[in-house]
Coordinates of C-alpha atoms and ligand atoms in Angstrom, one line a residue:
M272 CA 0.0 0.0 0.0
I273 CA 2.7 2.3 1.0
A274 CA 4.6 1.2 -2.0
S275 CA 1.6 1.7 -4.3
N276 CA 1.1 5.2 -2.7
L277 CA 4.7 5.9 -3.2
L278 CA 4.4 4.8 -6.8
L279 CA 1.3 7.0 -7.2
I280 CA 3.1 9.9 -5.7
V281 CA 6.1 9.4 -7.9
G282 CA 3.8 9.0 -10.8
V283 CA 2.0 12.2 -10.0
L284 CA 5.3 14.0 -9.3
T285 CA 6.7 12.7 -12.6
T286 CA 3.6 13.8 -14.4
I287 CA 3.9 17.2 -12.8
L288 CA 7.6 17.4 -13.6
F289 CA 7.0 16.3 -17.1
T290 CA 4.2 18.8 -17.5
V291 CA 6.3 21.5 -16.1
L292 CA 9.3 20.5 -18.2
S293 CA 7.0 20.3 -21.3
L294 CA 5.7 23.8 -20.5
V295 CA 9.3 25.1 -20.1
L296 CA 10.3 23.4 -23.3
V297 CA 7.4 24.8 -25.2
N298 CA 8.2 28.2 -23.7
R299 CA 11.9 27.8 -24.8
I300 CA 10.9 26.7 -28.3
E301 CA 8.7 29.7 -28.6
E302 CA 11.6 31.8 -27.4
V303 CA 13.9 30.2 -29.9
H304 CA 11.4 30.9 -32.7
R305 CA 11.1 34.5 -31.6
L306 CA 14.8 34.8 -31.5
Q307 CA 15.1 33.2 -34.9
G308 CA 12.6 35.7 -36.2
A309 CA 14.6 38.5 -34.7
L310 CA 17.8 37.0 -36.1
K311 CA 16.3 36.9 -39.6
K312 CA 15.3 40.5 -39.3
I313 CA 18.8 41.5 -38.1
K314 CA 20.3 39.5 -41.0
R315 CA 18.1 41.2 -43.5
S316 CA 19.1 44.5 -42.0
F317 CA 22.7 43.5 -42.3
D318 CA 22.1 42.5 -45.9
D319 CA 20.5 45.9 -46.6
L320 CA 23.4 47.6 -44.9
D321 CA 25.8 45.6 -47.0
E322 CA 24.0 46.5 -50.2
Q323 CA 24.1 50.2 -49.2
A324 CA 27.8 50.0 -48.3
K325 CA 28.5 48.4 -51.6
L326 CA 26.5 51.1 -53.4
I327 CA 28.4 53.8 -51.4
V328 CA 31.7 52.3 -52.4
K329 CA 30.6 52.0 -56.0
T330 CA 29.4 55.6 -56.1
D331 CA 32.6 56.7 -54.4
L332 CA 34.7 54.9 -57.0
E333 CA 32.6 56.4 -59.8
L334 CA 33.0 59.8 -58.2
N335 CA 36.7 59.4 -58.0
K336 CA 36.8 58.3 -61.6
A337 CA 34.8 61.3 -62.7
Q338 CA 37.0 63.5 -60.6
D339 CA 40.1 62.0 -62.2
E340 CA 38.5 62.5 -65.7
L341 CA 37.7 66.1 -64.8
D342 CA 41.2 66.7 -63.5
K343 CA 42.7 65.2 -66.6
R344 CA 40.4 67.3 -68.8
L345 CA 41.2 70.4 -66.9
K346 CA 44.9 69.7 -67.2
S347 CA 44.5 69.0 -70.9
L348 CA 42.5 72.2 -71.4
D349 CA 45.1 74.1 -69.5
A350 CA 47.8 72.6 -71.7
L351 CA 45.8 73.4 -74.8
Q352 CA 45.4 77.0 -73.8
K353 CA 49.0 77.4 -72.9
T354 CA 50.1 75.8 -76.2
S355 CA 47.7 77.9 -78.2
R356 CA 49.1 81.1 -76.6
L357 CA 52.6 80.0 -77.1
I358 CA 52.3 79.1 -80.8
S359 CA 50.1 82.0 -81.7
T360 CA 52.6 84.6 -80.5
T361 CA 55.3 83.7 -83.0
L362 CA 55.3 84.0 -86.8
D363 CA 58.4 81.8 -87.2
E364 CA 57.5 78.2 -88.3
N365 CA 60.5 76.6 -86.7
E366 CA 59.8 78.4 -83.5
I367 CA 56.2 77.1 -83.5
F368 CA 57.6 73.5 -83.6
R369 CA 60.2 74.3 -81.0
R370 CA 57.5 75.6 -78.6
L371 CA 55.2 72.6 -79.4
D372 CA 58.0 70.3 -78.6
Q373 CA 58.6 71.9 -75.3
S374 CA 55.1 72.4 -74.1
L375 CA 52.5 70.3 -75.9
M376 CA 54.2 67.0 -75.7
I377 CA 54.9 67.1 -72.0
D378 CA 51.7 68.7 -70.8
L379 CA 49.0 66.9 -72.7
G380 CA 49.7 63.7 -70.8
F381 CA 50.1 61.2 -73.7
E382 CA 52.9 58.8 -74.0
K383 CA 53.3 59.2 -77.7
N384 CA 52.8 62.3 -79.8
L385 CA 53.7 63.1 -83.4
V386 CA 53.3 66.1 -85.7
L387 CA 54.0 65.5 -89.3
V388 CA 53.9 68.5 -91.7
H389 CA 54.2 68.9 -95.5
D390 CA 57.1 70.8 -97.0
E391 CA 56.7 73.0 -100.1
D392 CA 56.8 69.9 -102.3
K393 CA 54.0 68.2 -100.3
I394 CA 56.4 65.7 -98.7
L395 CA 55.6 64.9 -95.0
H396 CA 58.3 65.4 -92.4
G397 CA 58.3 64.7 -88.6
R398 CA 58.5 68.1 -86.9
V399 CA 57.4 67.3 -83.3
N400 CA 57.9 64.0 -81.7
L401 CA 57.6 62.2 -78.3
G402 CA 58.0 58.5 -77.9
F403 CA 58.9 57.7 -81.5
S404 CA 62.3 56.5 -82.6
P405 CA 63.7 57.7 -86.0
E406 CA 63.1 54.3 -87.4
E407 CA 59.5 54.4 -86.2
I408 CA 59.0 57.8 -87.8
H409 CA 60.5 56.5 -91.0
F410 CA 58.1 53.5 -90.9
V411 CA 55.1 55.9 -90.3
L412 CA 56.1 58.2 -93.2
T413 CA 56.6 55.4 -95.7
N414 CA 53.5 53.4 -94.8
L415 CA 51.1 56.3 -94.3
E416 CA 51.6 57.2 -98.0
K417 CA 50.6 53.7 -98.9
N418 CA 47.3 53.8 -96.9
K419 CA 45.3 55.7 -99.5
S420 CA 41.9 55.5 -97.7
L421 CA 43.4 56.8 -94.5
K422 CA 45.2 59.6 -96.4
Q423 CA 42.1 60.5 -98.3
A424 CA 39.9 60.5 -95.2
M425 CA 42.3 62.9 -93.5
E426 CA 42.5 65.1 -96.5
E427 CA 38.7 65.4 -96.2
G428 CA 39.2 66.6 -92.6
H429 CA 38.3 63.3 -90.8
T430 CA 39.5 62.7 -87.3
F431 CA 40.1 59.1 -86.1
S432 CA 40.2 57.9 -82.5
S433 CA 40.3 54.6 -80.7
V434 CA 36.9 55.3 -79.3
N435 CA 34.9 55.9 -82.5
S436 CA 36.8 54.5 -85.5
A437 CA 35.8 51.5 -87.6
R438 CA 37.7 48.3 -86.7
H439 CA 39.9 48.1 -89.9
E440 CA 40.9 51.8 -89.6
R441 CA 41.7 51.4 -85.9
E442 CA 43.8 48.3 -86.6
A443 CA 45.7 50.1 -89.4
I444 CA 46.4 53.1 -87.1
V445 CA 47.5 50.8 -84.2
R446 CA 49.9 49.0 -86.6
L447 CA 51.2 52.2 -88.1
F448 CA 51.9 54.2 -84.9
D449 CA 52.2 51.3 -82.4
V450 CA 49.6 52.8 -80.0
E451 CA 46.5 51.2 -78.6
H452 CA 44.6 54.3 -77.6
F453 CA 44.9 57.2 -79.9
V454 CA 43.5 60.3 -81.6
L455 CA 44.7 61.0 -85.2
T456 CA 43.6 64.3 -86.8
P457 CA 44.6 66.3 -89.8
I458 CA 46.2 69.8 -89.5
L459 CA 44.1 71.9 -91.8
T460 CA 44.4 75.4 -93.2
Q461 CA 42.3 77.3 -95.7
N462 CA 44.2 75.7 -98.5
G463 CA 43.6 72.1 -97.2
I464 CA 45.6 69.6 -95.2
I465 CA 49.2 70.6 -94.3
G466 CA 50.0 67.8 -91.8
I467 CA 48.7 65.4 -89.2
L468 CA 48.7 65.3 -85.4
L469 CA 48.7 62.0 -83.5
V470 CA 48.5 61.5 -79.7
G471 CA 48.3 58.1 -78.1
N472 CA 49.1 55.6 -75.4
R473 CA 50.3 52.1 -75.5
S474 CA 48.0 49.2 -74.4
N475 CA 48.7 49.4 -70.6
A476 CA 48.1 53.1 -70.4
A477 CA 44.8 54.9 -70.0
A478 CA 42.3 54.9 -72.9
V479 CA 41.4 58.1 -74.7
T480 CA 38.0 59.6 -74.3
E481 CA 35.7 61.6 -76.6
G482 CA 36.8 64.7 -74.7
D483 CA 40.4 63.9 -75.8
E484 CA 39.3 63.6 -79.4
E485 CA 37.6 67.1 -79.2
L486 CA 40.6 68.6 -77.5
V487 CA 43.1 67.2 -80.0
S488 CA 41.0 68.5 -82.9
V489 CA 41.0 72.0 -81.4
L490 CA 44.7 71.8 -81.0
A491 CA 45.3 70.6 -84.6
N492 CA 43.2 73.6 -85.7
Q493 CA 45.3 76.0 -83.6
I494 CA 48.5 74.5 -85.0
G495 CA 47.1 74.8 -88.6
Q496 CA 46.2 78.5 -88.0
S497 CA 49.5 79.3 -86.5
L498 CA 51.4 77.6 -89.3
E499 CA 49.3 79.3 -91.9
N500 CA 49.9 82.7 -90.3
A501 CA 53.7 82.0 -90.2
R502 CA 53.7 80.9 -93.8
L503 CA 51.7 83.9 -94.9
F504 CA 54.1 86.2 -93.0
E505 CA 57.0 84.4 -94.5
Q506 CA 55.5 84.9 -98.0
V507 CA 54.8 88.6 -97.4
Y508 CA 58.3 89.0 -95.9
R509 CA 59.9 87.3 -98.9
S510 CA 57.8 89.3 -101.4
S511 CA 58.7 92.5 -99.6
Q512 CA 62.4 91.5 -99.7
I513 CA 62.2 90.8 -103.4
L514 CA 60.3 94.0 -104.0
E515 CA 62.8 95.9 -102.0
S516 CA 65.7 94.5 -103.9
K517 CA 63.9 95.2 -107.2
I518 CA 63.3 98.8 -106.0
Q519 CA 67.0 99.1 -105.2
D520 CA 67.9 97.8 -108.6
R521 CA 65.5 100.2 -110.3
T522 CA 66.7 103.1 -108.1
R523 CA 70.3 102.3 -109.1
Q524 CA 69.3 102.1 -112.8
L525 CA 67.3 105.3 -112.5
A526 CA 70.1 107.1 -110.8
S527 CA 72.5 106.1 -113.5
L528 CA 70.0 107.0 -116.1
L529 CA 69.5 110.4 -114.4
E530 CA 73.2 110.9 -114.4
E531 CA 73.2 110.1 -118.1
V532 CA 70.3 112.5 -118.8
K533 CA 72.1 115.2 -116.8
H534 CA 75.2 114.6 -118.8
I535 CA 73.3 114.7 -122.1
S536 CA 71.4 117.8 -120.9
R537 CA 74.7 119.5 -120.0
T538 CA 76.2 118.6 -123.4
K539 CA 73.0 119.9 -125.1
S540 CA 73.2 123.2 -123.2
E541 CA 76.9 123.6 -123.9
F542 CA 76.2 122.8 -127.6
I543 CA 73.3 125.3 -127.8
S544 CA 75.4 127.9 -126.1
A545 CA 78.3 127.4 -128.4
V546 CA 76.2 127.3 -131.6
S547 CA 74.2 130.4 -130.4
H548 CA 77.4 132.3 -129.8
E549 CA 78.7 131.3 -133.2
L550 CA 75.5 132.3 -134.9
R551 CA 75.1 135.6 -133.0
T552 CA 78.3 137.2 -134.4
P553 CA 77.7 136.7 -138.1
L554 CA 74.0 137.6 -137.5
T555 CA 75.0 140.9 -136.0
S556 CA 77.1 141.6 -139.1
I557 CA 74.3 140.6 -141.5
K558 CA 71.9 142.9 -139.5
G559 CA 74.5 145.7 -139.5
Y560 CA 75.2 145.4 -143.3
A561 CA 71.5 145.3 -144.0
A562 CA 71.0 148.4 -141.9
I563 CA 73.8 150.3 -143.6
L564 CA 72.5 149.3 -147.1
I565 CA 69.0 150.5 -146.1
T566 CA 70.3 153.9 -145.1
G567 CA 71.6 154.4 -148.7
K568 CA 75.0 155.6 -147.5
L569 CA 76.6 153.1 -149.8
G570 CA 74.6 154.3 -152.8
S571 CA 71.0 154.5 -153.6
I572 CA 69.1 151.2 -153.7
P573 CA 65.9 150.5 -155.7
D574 CA 62.7 150.0 -153.7
P575 CA 62.3 146.2 -154.3
V576 CA 65.8 145.7 -152.9
K577 CA 65.0 148.0 -150.0
E578 CA 61.9 145.9 -149.3
R579 CA 64.0 142.7 -149.3
L580 CA 66.6 144.3 -147.0
E581 CA 63.9 145.3 -144.5
K582 CA 62.8 141.7 -144.5
I583 CA 66.4 140.6 -143.9
N584 CA 66.4 143.0 -141.0
T585 CA 63.1 141.8 -139.4
H586 CA 64.1 138.1 -139.9
S587 CA 67.5 138.9 -138.3
D588 CA 65.7 140.5 -135.4
N589 CA 63.6 137.4 -134.9
L590 CA 66.7 135.2 -135.2
V591 CA 68.5 137.3 -132.6
K592 CA 65.5 137.0 -130.3
L593 CA 65.5 133.2 -130.7
I594 CA 69.2 132.9 -130.2
N595 CA 69.0 135.1 -127.1
N596 CA 66.2 132.9 -125.7
L597 CA 68.1 129.7 -126.5
L598 CA 71.2 131.1 -124.8
D599 CA 69.2 132.1 -121.7
I600 CA 67.6 128.7 -121.4
A601 CA 70.9 127.0 -121.8
R602 CA 72.5 129.3 -119.3
I603 CA 69.8 129.1 -116.6
E604 CA 69.6 125.3 -117.1
S605 CA 73.3 124.9 -116.5
G606 CA 73.2 127.4 -113.5
R607 CA 75.4 129.8 -115.3
V608 CA 72.9 132.7 -114.9
E609 CA 72.9 133.8 -111.3
M610 CA 69.5 135.1 -110.1
K611 CA 70.0 138.6 -108.6
M612 CA 67.7 138.2 -105.7
E613 CA 66.1 141.3 -104.1
K614 CA 62.9 142.3 -102.3
C615 CA 60.1 143.2 -104.7
D616 CA 56.5 144.3 -104.4
I617 CA 54.7 142.0 -106.9
A618 CA 51.7 144.4 -107.4
S619 CA 54.0 147.1 -108.7
M620 CA 55.8 144.7 -111.0
I621 CA 52.4 143.6 -112.4
E622 CA 51.5 147.3 -113.0
S623 CA 54.7 147.9 -114.9
V624 CA 54.0 144.8 -117.1
R625 CA 50.5 146.2 -117.7
D626 CA 52.0 149.6 -118.8
L627 CA 54.4 147.8 -121.2
L628 CA 51.7 145.7 -122.8
T629 CA 48.8 148.2 -122.8
P630 CA 49.3 149.2 -126.5
Q631 CA 48.9 145.6 -127.7
M632 CA 45.8 145.1 -125.5
R633 CA 44.3 148.3 -126.8
E634 CA 44.8 147.0 -130.4
K635 CA 42.5 144.0 -129.6
N636 CA 40.3 145.9 -127.1
I637 CA 41.2 143.5 -124.3
Q638 CA 40.1 144.1 -120.7
W639 CA 42.7 143.8 -118.0
Q640 CA 41.9 142.9 -114.4
T641 CA 44.2 142.6 -111.4
E642 CA 43.4 141.0 -108.0
V643 CA 46.4 140.9 -105.6
D644 CA 45.8 139.7 -102.0
K645 CA 46.7 142.3 -99.5
N646 CA 48.5 139.8 -97.3
V647 CA 51.1 138.8 -99.9
P648 CA 54.4 140.1 -98.5
E649 CA 57.3 141.5 -100.6
L650 CA 58.9 138.6 -102.4
V651 CA 62.6 138.0 -102.8
L652 CA 63.3 137.4 -106.5
D653 CA 65.2 138.4 -109.6
K654 CA 63.1 141.4 -110.8
H655 CA 64.3 141.2 -114.4
Q656 CA 63.7 137.5 -114.8
I657 CA 60.3 137.4 -113.1
E658 CA 59.2 140.4 -115.2
R659 CA 60.2 138.2 -118.2
V660 CA 57.9 135.5 -116.9
F661 CA 54.9 137.9 -116.7
I662 CA 55.7 139.4 -120.1
N663 CA 55.8 136.0 -121.7
L664 CA 52.6 134.8 -120.1
V665 CA 50.6 138.0 -120.6
G666 CA 52.1 138.3 -124.2
N667 CA 50.8 134.8 -125.0
A668 CA 47.4 135.6 -123.3
I669 CA 47.1 138.7 -125.6
K670 CA 48.2 136.6 -128.7
F671 CA 45.7 133.8 -128.1
T672 CA 42.7 135.8 -126.9
P673 CA 40.3 137.2 -129.5
E674 CA 39.2 140.8 -129.6
K675 CA 37.2 142.1 -126.6
G676 CA 38.4 139.3 -124.4
T677 CA 39.6 139.6 -120.8
I678 CA 43.0 139.0 -119.1
C679 CA 43.1 138.7 -115.4
I680 CA 46.2 138.5 -113.1
R681 CA 45.6 137.2 -109.6
V682 CA 48.1 136.8 -106.7
H683 CA 47.3 135.0 -103.5
R684 CA 49.2 133.8 -100.5
D685 CA 49.5 130.1 -99.3
T686 CA 51.3 128.8 -96.3
E687 CA 54.8 128.8 -97.8
T688 CA 54.3 130.3 -101.3
A689 CA 52.6 133.0 -103.2
T690 CA 50.7 131.8 -106.3
M691 CA 50.5 134.0 -109.4
E692 CA 47.7 133.3 -112.0
V693 CA 47.6 134.7 -115.5
S694 CA 44.2 133.8 -117.1
D695 CA 42.6 134.7 -120.3
S696 CA 39.3 134.1 -122.1
G697 CA 41.1 133.0 -125.2
I698 CA 41.0 130.0 -127.6
G699 CA 42.3 127.5 -125.0
I700 CA 44.6 124.5 -125.4
P701 CA 43.6 121.0 -126.4
K702 CA 44.1 118.5 -123.5
E703 CA 46.6 116.3 -125.4
D704 CA 49.0 119.3 -125.8
L705 CA 49.0 120.5 -122.2
N706 CA 51.8 118.3 -120.9
K707 CA 54.1 119.1 -123.8
L708 CA 53.6 122.9 -123.6
F709 CA 56.7 123.6 -121.6
D710 CA 59.0 121.6 -124.0
E711 CA 61.4 123.6 -126.1
F712 CA 60.0 124.6 -129.5
Y713 CA 56.6 123.1 -128.8
R714 CA 53.8 125.0 -130.4
V715 CA 50.1 123.9 -130.6
D716 CA 48.9 123.4 -134.2
N717 CA 46.2 126.1 -134.4
E718 CA 45.1 128.9 -136.7
I719 CA 46.9 131.7 -134.8
N720 CA 50.2 129.9 -134.7
Q721 CA 49.9 129.2 -138.5
N722 CA 49.7 133.0 -139.1
V723 CA 51.7 134.5 -136.3
K724 CA 55.4 133.7 -135.9
G725 CA 56.7 132.3 -132.7
T726 CA 59.7 130.3 -131.4
G727 CA 58.0 127.9 -129.0
L728 CA 60.7 128.8 -126.5
G729 CA 58.8 131.3 -124.3
L730 CA 57.1 128.8 -121.9
S731 CA 60.3 126.8 -121.7
L732 CA 62.2 129.9 -120.5
V733 CA 59.3 130.7 -118.1
K734 CA 59.7 127.2 -116.6
K735 CA 63.5 127.5 -116.3
I736 CA 63.2 130.9 -114.5
V737 CA 60.5 129.8 -112.1
E738 CA 62.4 126.6 -111.2
A739 CA 65.5 128.6 -110.7
H740 CA 63.5 130.5 -108.0
K741 CA 62.4 127.1 -106.5
G742 CA 58.9 127.6 -107.7
K743 CA 56.5 125.5 -109.9
V744 CA 54.6 126.3 -113.0
W745 CA 51.5 124.6 -114.5
V746 CA 48.6 125.2 -116.7
T747 CA 44.8 124.5 -116.9
S748 CA 42.8 125.2 -120.0
E749 CA 39.4 124.6 -121.6
L750 CA 39.1 124.8 -125.4
N751 CA 37.3 127.9 -126.6
K752 CA 36.9 129.1 -123.0
G753 CA 40.3 130.2 -121.9
T754 CA 43.6 129.3 -120.3
T755 CA 45.2 129.9 -116.9
F756 CA 48.9 129.7 -116.2
Y757 CA 50.0 129.4 -112.6
F758 CA 53.4 129.8 -111.0
T759 CA 54.5 129.8 -107.4
L760 CA 57.3 131.6 -105.6
P761 CA 58.5 130.9 -102.1
L762 CA 57.5 133.4 -99.4
S763 CA 61.0 133.1 -97.9
P764 CA 63.8 132.3 -100.4
Ligands
ADP1325 P1 55.3 130.8 -128.8 O1 54.3 131.7 -128.1 O2 56.5 131.5 -129.3 O3 54.7 129.9 -129.8 P2 55.5 129.7 -126.2 O4 56.5 128.7 -125.6 O5 55.4 131.0 -125.5 O6 55.9 129.8 -127.7 O7 54.1 129.0 -126.2 C1 54.0 127.7 -126.7 C2 52.6 127.4 -127.3 O8 51.7 127.3 -126.2 C3 52.1 128.4 -128.1 O9 52.5 128.3 -129.4 C4 50.6 128.2 -128.0 O10 50.2 127.2 -128.9 C5 50.5 127.7 -126.6 N1 50.0 128.8 -125.7 C6 50.8 129.5 -124.8 N2 50.0 130.4 -124.1 C7 48.8 130.2 -124.5 C8 47.5 130.8 -124.2 N3 47.4 131.8 -123.2 N4 46.4 130.4 -124.8 C9 46.5 129.4 -125.7 N5 47.6 128.8 -126.1 C10 48.7 129.2 -125.5

């Protein structure tokens, strides 16, 4: 009984224990489940965090890459600007290449660079080079010529780069220049391609970007422009040198011609002087004998003979006048007549010329006007010679002005000279004769000259006298309206 009670008690206790343990177990299992749930959540959070961390790292890497790109681009732009400035401030082709060699090649940040440029015979030469041996350049030069399609594409202005070229082109360029990443662009001017520019890296170095391509194209344009400017300058410089040496040659020729002309002119003056002298003596005798015969002192002479003798006298007079003029021209030209310079009031001189020529003007009923500026000072001149100038000009004006015409003398003052004008309302002078008028013996072929005798030496003498006073003489004329002769005299001699 006791034993069965004990057994019962043990059974009950066991059941209770079992129940309690079961309850504890269930509780623990629930706890485990809860913990497992929490663990899962934590794991998920970790996973999320991991994802985010990876994203941050990736973004950071990308940012760094972009920053590097930007830095590289800024550096390249800086190099480009520096190079542009350097090469655009010289007009010497060799200096451009020297500066490119120093700056571009180092600053652009490529391992290999090459500038090939045409010479005058369109043959390419390596002018700037980094990372190429002479043999490699020779290889490029000989093989580039052979690659017709590449050559033609570049002549058309096409730029190639490892980022955007067709495969066969890329491979050809890689073979030619031994670069994996590259930009190859033509150097163009207004007259077409004058060279090429290549920048590149070998396989283990950084790849080029589209930005690099753009940059290298801009640089090639800049090189093209600078070379074009330098060549144009060279051309202009060379032409100016040629022109200068031609001018020097011509000046030398002209100087020797001038000497020759001076010599001839001197010889001519001497000859005219000598001949005139030789003529004057017998002419004076002829005139003298004619004059004696006319007087009848050597016996009476019949009227027809007297008439002829008077003609001899008149012709002799004309001849003496001509010879005297010729002698004067020759003497003034050779400087053998010294101008007797003295102060003179030009208005009074004009009045005395007027008095002298009034009878001739009256004969033709010609009006005379004078307009002399009050501010023209006394001029220093050879009175006798300048009076001859006025007499010649006014004499011609009377001769070539029809009846009832007008002759006007004007004098006005300029800054350094006084200008005298002798104008008439006469027959005028054809345009084509104007520039020959001051030549010796030149006379215009007109009705008056056919009837009235003249020597054609008056204006030539006028010119010589005015020039001996350091003045100038010229003429304007309108046919059938009138003519004006001008001459200047310096205000201070
Ligand atoms: P000459 O009067 O002896 O012929 P000049 O040398 O004085 O020689 O003049 C040369 C020529 O110029 C004249 O023959 C004449 O044809 C022309 N000439 C000069 N003055 C005038 C003028 N005032 N009007 C028209 N023709 C003139």
